[in-house]
């Protein structure tokens, strides 16, 4: 599908109606507030291709696993966020004929996502098969300051001639998940009610007993000649899991009838089940009393505050500017950090794929965004989420036959593994490395070493116990190996000695020992308490030191590269540029057998390790590995381009860095991988932020100092971003070779700008010059 969205710095705009792109647009134009989310489905009925999606954070269902061949150790279920109550529905009839865009002649159509204010609007003119012409103007949002409220302003204008209208606002919980393994419906009705002034439904999940109650109230207004009659008849409808009200009236020619719909959606995660109905009614009536305009003003103010502290401004490149704001916007819509029971699904609230569950994406890609753009408790809550699941992680390891240690799940809702592909469930154990790295990353950034004694060391010790048992010692090679794994490159399964997996395992053991020593000096009582609680011995820690020191980390000395896994160079190594474009993406055109035998890499693998442990390797080591691996990487994971953008920027490959930035930032806007219809790639959007701030901004943390080595791509007039760091709030602006940093926060910042160490006090600014790099624009 060719890109069709208009380029605008603050808006995503679709002009013209094409049913072939409806599902992609439903993903891209999604709205959310961290508590609930809504795909950009039409309010009125639509018989064309569509993925209906209304989601409540943390409400999920353990759908029974479906596989062709059951293997011991498989999880029994695949957890998925449920398609919940369809609260946006407003059916429209004109002169007895249902309004359905798939059966109309659409004369004009514009859909707009206003990222500055957090609203979705639509404007269209259509001619129904019976000849009536109408104009629809709608605006909706899910409230940020009132998290349980969603509201819609829906205006219908009869064009050319009077028309008999029927508007039916409703709530429908008789919904399905498209990805249900056995086509099962997941909801049971509890109660429903409809009266002339309200409607409500209450439902419960068939398993786990999550409950959701939705309450709807409304207002109706007419514009035009004040002498025109405005008489409305209301009829109520209710059936199992459904309640609605049909409003019948006559609209004169060019008269606009506007329906204001206010809905409160509440769940048993936040309220006692027997209070849900009353709570939903109370919140909906409060929204009605506030009124649409007041709610909209509050929404604008809330989003203005988000952008005030987290906007990235790119001058001179409107496509790049639109893209980064879209990515930041979706991240803010998905996760607020106020509820440590929640995490971030790879598709956020934009679709069903991946079940809305937690992956290693959070620790590897999302944490840095929240470290720099939110209060430190937000990132801390992401780590506490994993700490609370430590016992489940130990159970996951035991299910696979391990006698000790913790294996965090690849996919989870409650800490229990729920992924049903063997090469992921059993082999992609590198996710443990990301959990350990997140603890390191958090403490390095925030300076919150207290976290190590409270929570972090216990997690690290159990991760190290897992690696101790998972390795195999090879007498022949005189080294510890990790056999039968899948690395980040999922186009290679069941390989031995994946460099990234081995490297992160060795690093985890080393870091755990470092933390133990730190706690011994700084928090001896905390160390003693953890060691006694988990029965940690010096025999174990001595073993960890031995494994870390003698882990097999294969490299080819002639090529000067680390080997992705044993035997990788036995493959025929041909760059992606040698492939005819008809083969791409490989995962949609090649058999799995052909992919596995090829040299082509789905996403950063060796390079992922060089990014994480960047302080351990010099530029030439990074350059040799980048020059070898990037040309054979197809970037068919959304998580790949951002890592390559950051490394390319560090190496001075500015053209490549810019290319990879556009690919990661416009992945969904331009539908690079032909898969946006099932949801946006939300967790990779945090990687997009990283590609700007850690790539072009050169942000790192070294020895308690914030290090910045910024530059701006040649096509950008300037680049500006803000980051928080240990009580400081730094605005960084790059223009040409000059960077200016202003400390807008209350605390002094320990800053290194272009190798110059500075103590930047509150309210002060400093400028630095970047030395021009010869050949920096050359791409590999």
XYZ file of C-alpha atoms in Angstrom:
780
model
C 0.000 0.000 0.000
C 1.392 3.375 -1.007
C 1.618 6.078 1.682
C -1.619 8.047 1.694
C -1.518 10.174 4.835
C -0.889 13.890 4.531
C 2.259 15.341 6.062
C 1.515 17.794 8.856
C 3.554 18.631 11.939
C 0.716 18.184 14.463
C -1.896 16.149 12.621
C -2.390 12.836 10.865
C -4.771 13.489 7.976
C -6.516 11.093 5.598
C -8.316 12.603 2.632
C -10.637 10.502 0.482
C -12.319 7.235 1.407
C -10.808 3.916 0.299
C -12.169 0.716 1.897
C -8.870 -1.052 1.147
C -7.065 1.062 3.727
C -9.777 1.174 6.400
C -8.089 -1.269 8.790
C -4.707 0.460 8.499
C -6.375 3.774 9.318
C -8.221 2.196 12.234
C -4.810 1.423 13.728
C -3.068 4.702 12.924
C -5.926 6.925 14.139
C -6.397 5.042 17.442
C -6.883 7.033 20.629
C -6.199 6.124 24.269
C -5.312 7.447 27.707
C -3.404 4.628 29.423
C -6.614 3.300 30.987
C -8.551 2.492 27.839
C -8.043 2.649 24.112
C -10.147 2.737 20.984
C -9.358 1.866 17.381
C -10.594 4.394 14.845
C -13.711 2.432 13.956
C -16.620 4.415 12.556
C -19.376 5.269 15.010
C -22.088 4.215 12.564
C -22.470 0.691 11.229
C -19.967 -0.327 8.571
C -20.165 -3.547 6.571
C -16.736 -3.238 4.947
C -13.438 -4.665 6.255
C -12.928 -3.607 9.861
C -11.291 -4.733 13.098
C -13.523 -3.520 15.904
C -11.412 -2.680 18.924
C -12.261 -1.162 22.314
C -9.783 -2.098 25.048
C -9.568 -1.727 28.841
C -6.081 -1.827 30.334
C -5.364 -4.936 32.389
C -8.574 -6.747 31.464
C -7.505 -9.963 29.754
C -8.505 -13.529 29.064
C -6.515 -16.797 29.143
C -7.471 -18.119 25.703
C -6.649 -21.818 25.402
C -3.413 -22.452 23.525
C -3.849 -23.858 20.044
C -0.878 -25.719 18.534
C -0.414 -28.559 16.067
C 1.838 -30.630 18.287
C 1.784 -30.258 22.040
C 5.175 -30.351 23.756
C 5.936 -30.672 27.450
C 6.405 -27.241 28.931
C 3.948 -25.452 26.671
C 1.790 -22.890 28.468
C -1.838 -23.881 28.559
C -3.136 -20.506 27.486
C -2.301 -17.400 25.475
C -3.329 -14.296 27.390
C -4.882 -11.489 25.420
C -6.342 -8.079 26.086
C -10.012 -8.307 25.294
C -12.093 -6.441 22.806
C -14.382 -4.837 25.344
C -17.638 -2.867 25.263
C -18.130 -1.038 21.968
C -18.976 2.322 23.510
C -18.710 4.508 20.385
C -21.662 3.074 18.452
C -24.185 5.476 16.872
C -26.296 3.925 14.130
C -27.861 6.338 11.624
C -30.942 5.936 9.443
C -31.985 8.460 6.804
C -35.531 8.138 5.453
C -35.623 4.540 6.668
C -32.283 3.642 5.039
C -29.221 2.642 7.072
C -26.190 4.859 6.627
C -23.204 2.637 5.791
C -20.120 4.077 4.100
C -19.515 0.813 2.248
C -22.845 1.203 0.400
C -22.799 4.987 -0.105
C -21.358 7.252 -2.737
C -18.761 9.143 -0.718
C -18.372 12.641 -2.101
C -15.966 13.980 0.521
C -14.069 12.322 3.377
C -11.451 13.649 5.797
C -10.234 12.039 8.985
C -7.875 13.883 11.339
C -5.925 12.825 14.412
C -5.025 15.975 16.325
C -1.920 14.941 18.273
C -1.590 18.298 19.990
C -4.991 17.953 21.664
C -5.628 14.195 21.703
C -8.754 14.158 19.547
C -10.027 12.267 16.507
C -12.335 13.997 14.045
C -14.049 13.065 10.806
C -15.858 15.062 8.156
C -17.705 13.511 5.216
C -20.417 14.044 2.696
C -22.211 11.005 1.281
C -25.135 10.087 -0.918
C -27.155 7.091 0.204
C -28.469 4.574 -2.363
C -31.952 6.059 -1.961
C -30.698 9.486 -3.033
C -30.526 11.344 0.289
C -27.363 13.370 0.874
C -25.975 13.993 4.343
C -22.940 15.520 5.974
C -21.361 13.969 9.067
C -19.036 15.855 11.418
C -17.706 13.929 14.409
C -15.178 14.569 17.149
C -14.249 12.126 19.884
C -11.648 11.573 22.568
C -10.912 9.487 25.629
C -10.257 11.861 28.476
C -6.799 12.160 30.015
C -7.869 14.025 33.188
C -11.006 11.845 33.587
C -9.579 8.479 32.614
C -12.842 6.505 32.630
C -14.690 8.901 30.311
C -15.018 8.736 26.530
C -17.124 11.269 24.678
C -18.337 11.960 21.145
C -19.848 14.938 19.357
C -21.662 13.545 16.314
C -23.418 15.969 13.945
C -25.670 15.007 11.020
C -26.814 17.554 8.431
C -29.531 16.782 5.914
C -28.452 18.289 2.600
C -30.723 19.440 -0.245
C -33.992 18.277 1.323
C -35.621 17.486 4.665
C -35.032 13.980 6.011
C -36.428 11.658 8.656
C -33.482 10.744 10.882
C -32.986 8.007 13.419
C -29.915 8.177 15.615
C -29.241 5.186 17.857
C -26.467 5.625 20.403
C -25.761 2.285 22.054
C -23.429 0.135 24.124
C -22.607 -3.329 22.791
C -20.633 -5.895 24.754
C -21.576 -8.798 22.490
C -18.149 -8.524 20.885
C -15.493 -10.960 19.711
C -11.736 -11.072 19.476
C -10.604 -11.710 15.925
C -7.605 -13.614 17.318
C -9.670 -15.989 19.465
C -8.008 -19.405 19.172
C -11.285 -21.303 19.155
C -13.703 -18.583 17.961
C -14.935 -18.355 21.541
C -16.697 -15.294 22.901
C -15.080 -14.189 26.124
C -17.868 -12.212 27.835
C -20.993 -13.186 29.776
C -23.730 -10.652 30.358
C -24.502 -9.569 33.919
C -27.131 -6.886 33.362
C -28.291 -4.265 30.910
C -30.758 -1.430 31.032
C -32.086 1.303 28.744
C -34.286 4.310 29.457
C -35.047 7.442 27.462
C -32.124 9.273 29.064
C -29.475 6.575 29.573
C -28.281 3.082 28.751
C -25.896 0.713 30.491
C -24.382 -2.738 30.228
C -22.420 -4.823 32.699
C -20.432 -7.898 31.670
C -17.956 -10.355 33.160
C -15.246 -12.497 31.606
C -15.953 -16.210 31.426
C -12.638 -16.810 33.211
C -10.872 -14.717 35.881
C -14.076 -12.749 36.593
C -13.014 -9.356 35.317
C -16.067 -7.104 35.239
C -16.750 -4.053 33.110
C -19.684 -1.674 33.416
C -20.425 1.036 30.859
C -22.987 3.786 31.324
C -24.107 6.153 28.571
C -25.942 9.479 28.757
C -26.493 11.978 25.965
C -27.635 15.402 24.816
C -29.289 16.340 21.537
C -29.174 19.765 19.885
C -30.324 21.263 16.597
C -29.082 24.244 14.627
C -30.883 26.279 12.025
C -33.968 28.511 12.033
C -35.162 28.851 15.632
C -38.757 28.599 14.399
C -38.180 25.098 12.996
C -39.825 22.331 14.966
C -37.562 19.986 16.852
C -39.574 17.030 18.103
C -37.856 13.822 19.195
C -39.270 10.385 19.946
C -37.149 8.006 21.991
C -37.406 4.222 21.883
C -35.269 1.958 24.059
C -33.629 -1.341 23.142
C -31.968 -3.947 25.292
C -30.924 -7.523 24.922
C -28.150 -9.634 26.376
C -25.000 -7.456 26.578
C -26.611 -4.619 24.587
C -28.500 -1.416 25.411
C -29.385 1.521 23.217
C -31.807 4.357 22.524
C -33.264 5.266 19.108
C -33.959 8.987 18.685
C -36.357 9.709 15.809
C -36.820 13.218 14.429
C -37.246 15.288 11.296
C -34.316 17.379 10.062
C -35.048 20.243 7.715
C -32.798 20.916 4.724
C -29.367 22.116 5.889
C -30.346 21.663 9.513
C -27.681 20.055 11.706
C -28.636 17.623 14.435
C -25.858 17.118 16.994
C -25.692 14.198 19.409
C -23.353 14.437 22.397
C -22.583 11.006 23.803
C -20.880 10.590 27.203
C -19.760 7.154 28.350
C -18.099 5.973 31.555
C -16.256 2.641 31.366
C -15.232 1.193 34.740
C -13.675 -2.132 35.691
C -13.387 -4.396 38.715
C -9.630 -3.795 38.675
C -10.286 -0.382 40.238
C -13.698 -0.716 41.934
C -15.543 -3.374 43.911
C -17.742 -5.459 41.560
C -20.967 -4.609 43.381
C -20.282 -0.870 42.981
C -19.513 -0.833 39.253
C -22.966 0.050 37.963
C -23.404 2.941 40.386
C -19.873 4.196 39.771
C -20.307 4.165 36.005
C -23.587 6.074 36.310
C -22.050 8.627 38.673
C -19.081 9.285 36.356
C -21.213 9.506 33.203
C -23.620 11.962 34.804
C -20.702 14.032 36.034
C -19.351 14.177 32.481
C -22.762 15.275 31.200
C -22.927 18.001 33.822
C -19.456 19.258 32.877
C -20.443 19.306 29.218
C -18.573 18.518 26.043
C -16.779 21.847 25.696
C -15.443 21.780 29.271
C -14.223 18.219 28.847
C -12.545 19.194 25.598
C -10.823 22.158 27.245
C -9.529 19.876 30.007
C -8.285 17.426 27.370
C -6.391 20.173 25.556
C -4.804 21.350 28.784
C -3.722 17.838 29.767
C -2.088 17.204 26.408
C -0.431 20.631 26.455
C 1.261 19.600 29.692
C 2.514 16.356 28.145
C 3.960 18.161 25.138
C 5.452 20.917 27.301
C 7.882 18.456 28.890
C 8.248 15.826 26.173
C 8.018 17.359 22.712
C 10.771 16.924 20.126
C 11.015 19.774 17.634
C 12.568 19.178 14.212
C 12.791 22.202 11.924
C 13.269 21.841 8.186
C 11.849 18.314 7.752
C 8.077 18.055 8.132
C 7.955 14.271 7.566
C 10.483 13.693 10.322
C 8.654 16.107 12.638
C 5.250 14.513 12.097
C 6.698 11.061 12.620
C 8.380 11.655 15.975
C 5.306 13.377 17.367
C 3.126 10.478 16.238
C 5.397 8.047 18.064
C 5.489 10.125 21.252
C 1.711 10.608 21.060
C 1.028 6.871 20.892
C 3.365 6.181 23.821
C 1.564 8.711 26.011
C -1.765 7.177 24.980
C -0.617 3.718 26.013
C 1.090 3.985 29.383
C 1.087 6.575 32.175
C 3.067 4.696 34.828
C 0.553 5.371 37.576
C -0.472 1.702 37.957
C 2.329 -0.782 38.630
C 0.020 -3.660 37.671
C 0.144 -2.501 34.063
C 2.782 -2.719 31.390
C 3.121 -1.944 27.683
C 1.913 -4.269 24.944
C 3.683 -4.284 21.551
C 0.521 -2.934 19.913
C -0.648 -0.798 22.807
C -4.386 -0.128 22.466
C -4.342 -0.218 18.674
C -4.980 -3.872 17.822
C -5.135 -7.465 18.991
C -1.845 -8.873 17.677
C 0.530 -10.159 20.375
C -2.424 -10.242 22.749
C -1.595 -6.905 24.355
C 0.825 -8.802 26.593
C 4.190 -7.765 28.024
C 7.362 -8.656 26.103
C 11.040 -7.836 26.609
C 10.310 -4.772 24.481
C 9.449 -2.867 27.664
C 12.842 -3.262 29.301
C 14.896 -2.999 26.105
C 13.144 -0.113 24.371
C 10.454 1.575 26.456
C 12.241 2.172 29.747
C 14.643 4.857 28.392
C 11.720 6.952 27.142
C 10.075 7.021 30.553
C 13.397 7.555 32.352
C 13.917 10.788 30.419
C 10.377 12.093 29.990
C 8.561 11.219 33.224
C 9.072 11.269 36.968
C 11.381 8.472 38.110
C 8.546 6.593 39.831
C 7.116 5.760 36.399
C 10.220 3.828 35.339
C 10.479 2.358 38.839
C 6.951 0.984 38.497
C 7.966 -0.790 35.290
C 10.697 -2.574 37.241
C 8.455 -3.295 40.228
C 6.038 -4.933 37.790
C 8.736 -7.525 37.088
C 9.705 -7.857 40.751
C 6.114 -8.717 41.620
C 6.281 -11.470 38.996
C 9.531 -12.984 40.300
C 7.848 -15.988 41.893
C 6.053 -16.724 38.630
C 9.378 -16.416 36.785
C 10.834 -19.055 39.122
C 7.835 -21.263 38.402
C 8.380 -20.766 34.664
C 11.947 -22.036 35.020
C 10.753 -25.027 37.044
C 8.201 -25.930 34.361
C 11.054 -26.274 31.884
C 12.961 -28.588 34.220
C 15.271 -26.179 36.048
C 15.863 -26.710 39.754
C 16.550 -23.088 40.589
C 16.577 -19.594 39.179
C 14.033 -17.482 37.333
C 13.136 -17.392 33.667
C 11.007 -14.393 32.922
C 8.336 -15.079 30.313
C 8.585 -13.995 26.714
C 4.892 -13.106 26.828
C 2.832 -12.504 29.932
C -0.012 -10.765 31.694
C 0.521 -12.013 35.249
C 4.122 -13.284 35.214
C 3.260 -16.714 33.817
C 4.548 -17.630 30.358
C 1.716 -17.669 27.815
C 3.459 -17.853 24.439
C 2.766 -20.911 22.317
C 5.609 -21.118 19.794
C 8.363 -23.496 20.898
C 11.238 -21.465 19.457
C 10.024 -18.512 21.527
C 8.734 -20.174 24.695
C 11.696 -22.505 25.171
C 14.553 -20.859 23.326
C 14.338 -17.076 23.291
C 15.771 -16.916 26.785
C 17.769 -13.772 26.058
C 14.785 -11.905 27.542
C 16.371 -12.515 30.959
C 19.266 -10.311 29.875
C 16.909 -7.440 29.121
C 15.409 -7.630 32.620
C 18.871 -7.385 34.178
C 19.896 -4.580 31.837
C 16.786 -2.591 32.735
C 17.770 -2.674 36.415
C 21.255 -1.440 35.501
C 19.858 1.204 33.172
C 17.419 2.513 35.765
C 19.983 2.760 38.573
C 22.615 4.338 36.312
C 20.164 6.953 35.089
C 18.389 7.839 38.316
C 21.079 7.140 40.900
C 18.416 5.241 42.883
C 20.760 2.615 44.350
C 18.216 1.963 47.112
C 16.248 0.032 44.515
C 19.001 -2.596 44.416
C 18.596 -3.466 48.077
C 14.817 -3.271 48.018
C 14.114 -5.231 44.845
C 16.852 -5.323 42.235
C 19.456 -7.643 43.746
C 16.976 -10.425 44.423
C 15.880 -10.372 40.783
C 19.491 -10.344 39.579
C 20.426 -13.268 41.838
C 17.583 -15.427 40.539
C 18.457 -14.535 36.938
C 22.063 -15.544 37.629
C 20.932 -18.841 39.110
C 19.080 -19.548 35.891
C 22.154 -18.862 33.748
C 24.284 -21.013 36.050
C 22.060 -24.001 35.350
C 21.374 -23.218 31.700
C 25.029 -23.170 30.545
C 26.932 -26.255 29.399
C 30.674 -26.561 29.967
C 32.626 -27.784 26.933
C 35.868 -29.583 27.786
C 36.859 -29.415 24.125
C 36.459 -25.671 23.908
C 37.404 -24.925 27.489
C 34.448 -22.608 27.823
C 30.838 -22.376 28.938
C 28.266 -22.575 26.164
C 24.552 -21.885 25.839
C 23.032 -24.377 23.430
C 19.697 -24.557 21.622
C 18.527 -20.953 21.664
C 16.871 -18.347 19.497
C 18.466 -14.917 19.636
C 16.821 -11.584 18.865
C 17.157 -12.613 15.201
C 14.123 -14.873 15.110
C 15.039 -15.931 11.568
C 17.483 -18.364 13.236
C 16.056 -21.025 15.563
C 17.693 -23.637 17.795
C 21.236 -22.328 17.365
C 24.237 -22.741 19.635
C 26.154 -19.901 21.254
C 24.164 -16.964 20.017
C 26.623 -14.170 20.773
C 24.033 -11.777 22.145
C 22.509 -14.386 24.481
C 25.913 -15.527 25.756
C 27.166 -11.962 26.138
C 24.168 -10.759 28.103
C 24.244 -13.875 30.302
C 27.912 -13.292 31.139
C 27.240 -9.601 31.738
C 24.282 -10.397 34.030
C 26.460 -12.647 36.185
C 29.160 -9.986 36.318
C 26.701 -7.210 37.157
C 25.031 -9.295 39.870
C 28.386 -9.786 41.563
C 29.132 -6.060 41.212
C 25.819 -5.197 42.866
C 26.476 -7.695 45.665
C 29.783 -5.982 46.372
C 28.145 -2.549 46.248
C 25.458 -3.629 48.704
C 28.088 -5.161 50.984
C 29.641 -1.713 51.313
C 26.546 0.490 51.196
C 23.552 -1.600 52.316
C 24.946 -4.601 54.218
C 21.707 -5.302 56.066
C 19.741 -5.372 52.813
C 22.254 -7.767 51.267
C 22.126 -10.025 54.321
C 18.316 -10.061 54.292
C 18.111 -11.038 50.623
C 20.852 -13.674 50.918
C 19.119 -15.286 53.896
C 15.697 -15.132 52.266
C 16.802 -16.885 49.071
C 19.572 -19.033 50.587
C 22.385 -17.520 48.542
C 25.846 -19.036 49.128
C 29.423 -18.100 48.252
C 29.660 -21.373 46.316
C 27.037 -19.989 43.944
C 28.644 -16.587 43.560
C 32.055 -18.176 42.933
C 30.456 -20.246 40.181
C 28.922 -17.135 38.637
C 32.323 -15.482 38.480
C 33.797 -18.536 36.753
C 30.997 -18.733 34.172
C 31.188 -15.018 33.436
C 34.953 -15.197 32.935
C 34.870 -18.271 30.695
C 31.700 -17.781 28.638
C 32.183 -18.607 24.964
C 31.966 -15.398 22.932
C 32.898 -16.496 19.447
C 34.469 -14.130 16.964
C 36.147 -14.349 13.600
C 39.548 -12.741 13.942
C 40.087 -12.430 10.208
C 36.854 -10.496 9.683
C 37.106 -8.822 13.075
C 33.494 -9.577 13.950
C 31.591 -11.384 16.665
C 29.792 -14.459 15.324
C 26.049 -14.255 15.634
C 26.118 -17.970 16.436
C 28.145 -21.084 15.762
C 28.586 -21.679 12.029
C 27.097 -18.386 10.883
C 29.882 -17.768 8.367
C 29.160 -21.151 6.740
C 26.148 -19.486 5.149
C 26.222 -17.768 1.783
C 26.587 -14.114 2.778
C 24.788 -11.871 0.307
C 23.543 -8.367 1.144
C 19.862 -7.554 1.061
C 20.585 -5.198 -1.835
C 21.148 -8.281 -4.035
C 17.539 -9.386 -3.531
C 14.813 -8.432 -5.951
C 12.281 -6.270 -4.117
C 9.517 -8.773 -4.926
C 10.989 -11.025 -2.209
C 10.490 -8.458 0.552
C 9.289 -8.689 3.195
C 10.747 -12.199 3.443
C 8.267 -13.312 6.088
C 5.425 -12.735 3.634
C 7.115 -14.232 0.572
C 9.547 -16.982 1.589
C 8.994 -20.334 3.246
C 10.259 -20.606 6.812
C 12.733 -23.245 5.683
C 14.244 -20.848 3.161
C 14.451 -18.054 5.715
C 16.212 -20.273 8.265
C 18.844 -21.345 5.731
C 19.547 -17.811 4.565
C 21.947 -15.295 6.065
C 19.251 -12.670 6.415
C 18.642 -11.183 9.837
C 15.233 -10.073 11.098
C 16.523 -7.500 13.579
C 19.574 -6.288 15.473
C 21.234 -9.230 17.214
C 25.001 -8.843 17.659
C 24.402 -5.132 17.208
C 21.819 -5.196 20.003
C 24.554 -6.329 22.376
C 26.978 -3.692 21.125
C 24.291 -1.076 21.738
C 23.463 -2.246 25.272
C 27.093 -2.640 26.302
C 28.397 0.255 24.249
C 30.845 1.366 26.931
C 32.669 -1.978 26.631
C 33.580 -1.694 22.935
C 35.538 0.852 20.925
C 34.272 2.504 17.761
C 36.282 0.303 15.425
C 34.817 -2.867 16.910
C 31.339 -1.413 16.484
C 32.150 -0.283 12.955
C 33.386 -3.686 11.775
C 30.332 -5.452 13.144
C 27.926 -2.805 11.841
C 29.487 -2.899 8.371
C 29.101 -6.677 8.283
C 25.672 -7.217 9.837
C 23.603 -4.213 8.748
C 23.740 -4.999 4.995
C 22.267 -8.476 5.637
C 19.513 -7.224 7.979
C 16.024 -6.969 6.496
C 14.572 -4.988 9.463
C 11.362 -7.009 9.428
C 11.028 -6.501 13.147
C 9.837 -3.080 14.198
C 12.516 -3.171 16.909
C 15.421 -3.224 14.456
C 15.801 0.156 12.714
C 16.130 2.177 15.928
C 19.181 0.250 17.140
C 20.811 0.630 13.743
C 20.002 4.349 13.713
C 21.688 4.859 17.094
C 24.820 2.926 16.154
C 25.023 4.573 12.727
C 24.837 7.989 14.377
C 27.608 7.057 16.788
C 29.780 5.824 13.910
C 29.256 8.987 11.898
C 27.127 7.286 9.212
C 24.666 10.153 9.179
C 22.898 9.196 5.965
C 22.301 5.682 7.276
C 21.212 7.034 10.656
C 18.663 9.296 8.958
C 17.436 6.461 6.729
C 16.931 4.188 9.738
C 15.276 7.003 11.700
C 12.694 7.553 8.977
C 12.094 3.831 8.751
C 11.446 3.409 12.464
C 9.515 6.648 12.895
C 7.259 6.214 9.853
C 6.920 2.443 10.141
C 3.156 2.659 10.660
C 2.437 5.971 8.967
C 3.897 4.566 5.733
C 3.092 0.898 6.536
C 6.634 -0.233 5.700
C 6.094 -3.897 6.589
C 2.513 -4.215 5.289
C 1.167 -5.139 8.717
C -0.187 -1.966 10.311
C -3.785 -3.118 9.884
C -3.488 -5.309 12.991
C -2.184 -2.448 15.141
C 0.622 0.079 15.442
C 4.049 -1.000 16.651
C 3.807 0.815 19.963
C 6.861 -0.495 21.804
C 9.122 0.213 18.839
C 7.891 3.814 18.996
C 9.962 4.181 22.150
C 12.887 3.029 20.024
C 12.070 5.871 17.646
C 12.443 8.317 20.522
C 15.772 6.641 21.331
C 16.945 7.029 17.736
C 16.576 10.807 18.120
C 17.754 11.344 21.684
C 20.383 8.602 21.941
C 21.191 8.630 18.233
C 21.279 12.231 17.005
C 21.465 13.519 20.592
C 24.212 11.093 21.554
C 22.756 10.769 25.057
C 24.465 8.304 27.382
C 25.020 8.064 31.128
C 28.598 7.474 32.275
C 29.728 7.582 35.874
C 26.691 9.494 37.103
C 26.987 12.138 34.393
C 24.652 12.786 31.486
C 26.753 12.658 28.321
C 25.606 14.496 25.184
C 27.267 14.467 21.762
C 24.495 15.916 19.586
C 24.365 16.568 15.880
C 21.585 17.324 13.446
C 21.118 15.663 10.041
C 22.013 17.988 7.195
C 18.395 18.331 6.066
C 17.267 19.594 9.500
C 17.512 23.289 10.308
C 17.531 22.430 14.005
C 16.713 19.711 16.517
C 15.394 20.328 20.023
C 14.422 17.895 22.775
C 14.006 17.772 26.552
C 15.222 15.173 29.034
C 14.927 14.912 32.772
C 17.963 13.747 34.726
C 18.186 13.488 38.519
C 16.036 16.530 39.229
C 17.300 18.589 36.300
C 15.198 19.269 33.211
C 17.411 19.929 30.232
C 16.338 21.498 26.981
C 18.818 20.609 24.271
C 18.831 22.530 20.989
C 21.106 21.669 18.082
C 21.588 24.148 15.220
C 24.337 23.314 12.784
C 27.414 22.408 14.816
C 26.272 24.377 17.875
C 24.378 22.856 20.785
C 22.810 24.886 23.592
C 21.626 23.242 26.809
C 19.326 25.035 29.259
C 18.592 23.608 32.697
C 14.912 24.319 33.369
C 14.748 22.056 36.430
C 15.439 22.748 40.110
C 18.603 20.634 40.481
C 22.123 21.082 39.115
C 22.961 18.724 36.255
C 26.258 16.860 36.052
C 26.702 17.158 32.297
C 29.332 16.260 29.733
C 28.832 18.130 26.459
C 31.252 17.256 23.636
C 33.781 15.892 26.191
C 33.534 19.029 28.345
C 32.415 18.391 31.925
C 29.973 20.998 33.245
C 27.976 21.465 36.439
C 24.905 23.180 35.002
C 22.913 24.918 37.728
C 19.180 25.544 37.620
C 18.340 28.339 35.185
C 21.763 28.324 33.562
C 22.653 27.507 29.952
C 25.772 26.385 28.148
C 26.761 26.079 24.500
C 29.249 23.834 22.780
C 30.593 23.282 19.286
C 30.807 19.916 17.590
C 33.889 19.377 15.536
C 32.990 18.622 11.887
C 33.560 14.963 11.066
C 35.145 14.248 7.725
C 33.025 11.889 5.655
C 30.377 11.728 8.343
C 27.543 11.683 5.816
C 28.787 8.543 4.133
C 26.475 5.587 4.552
C 27.674 2.025 4.662
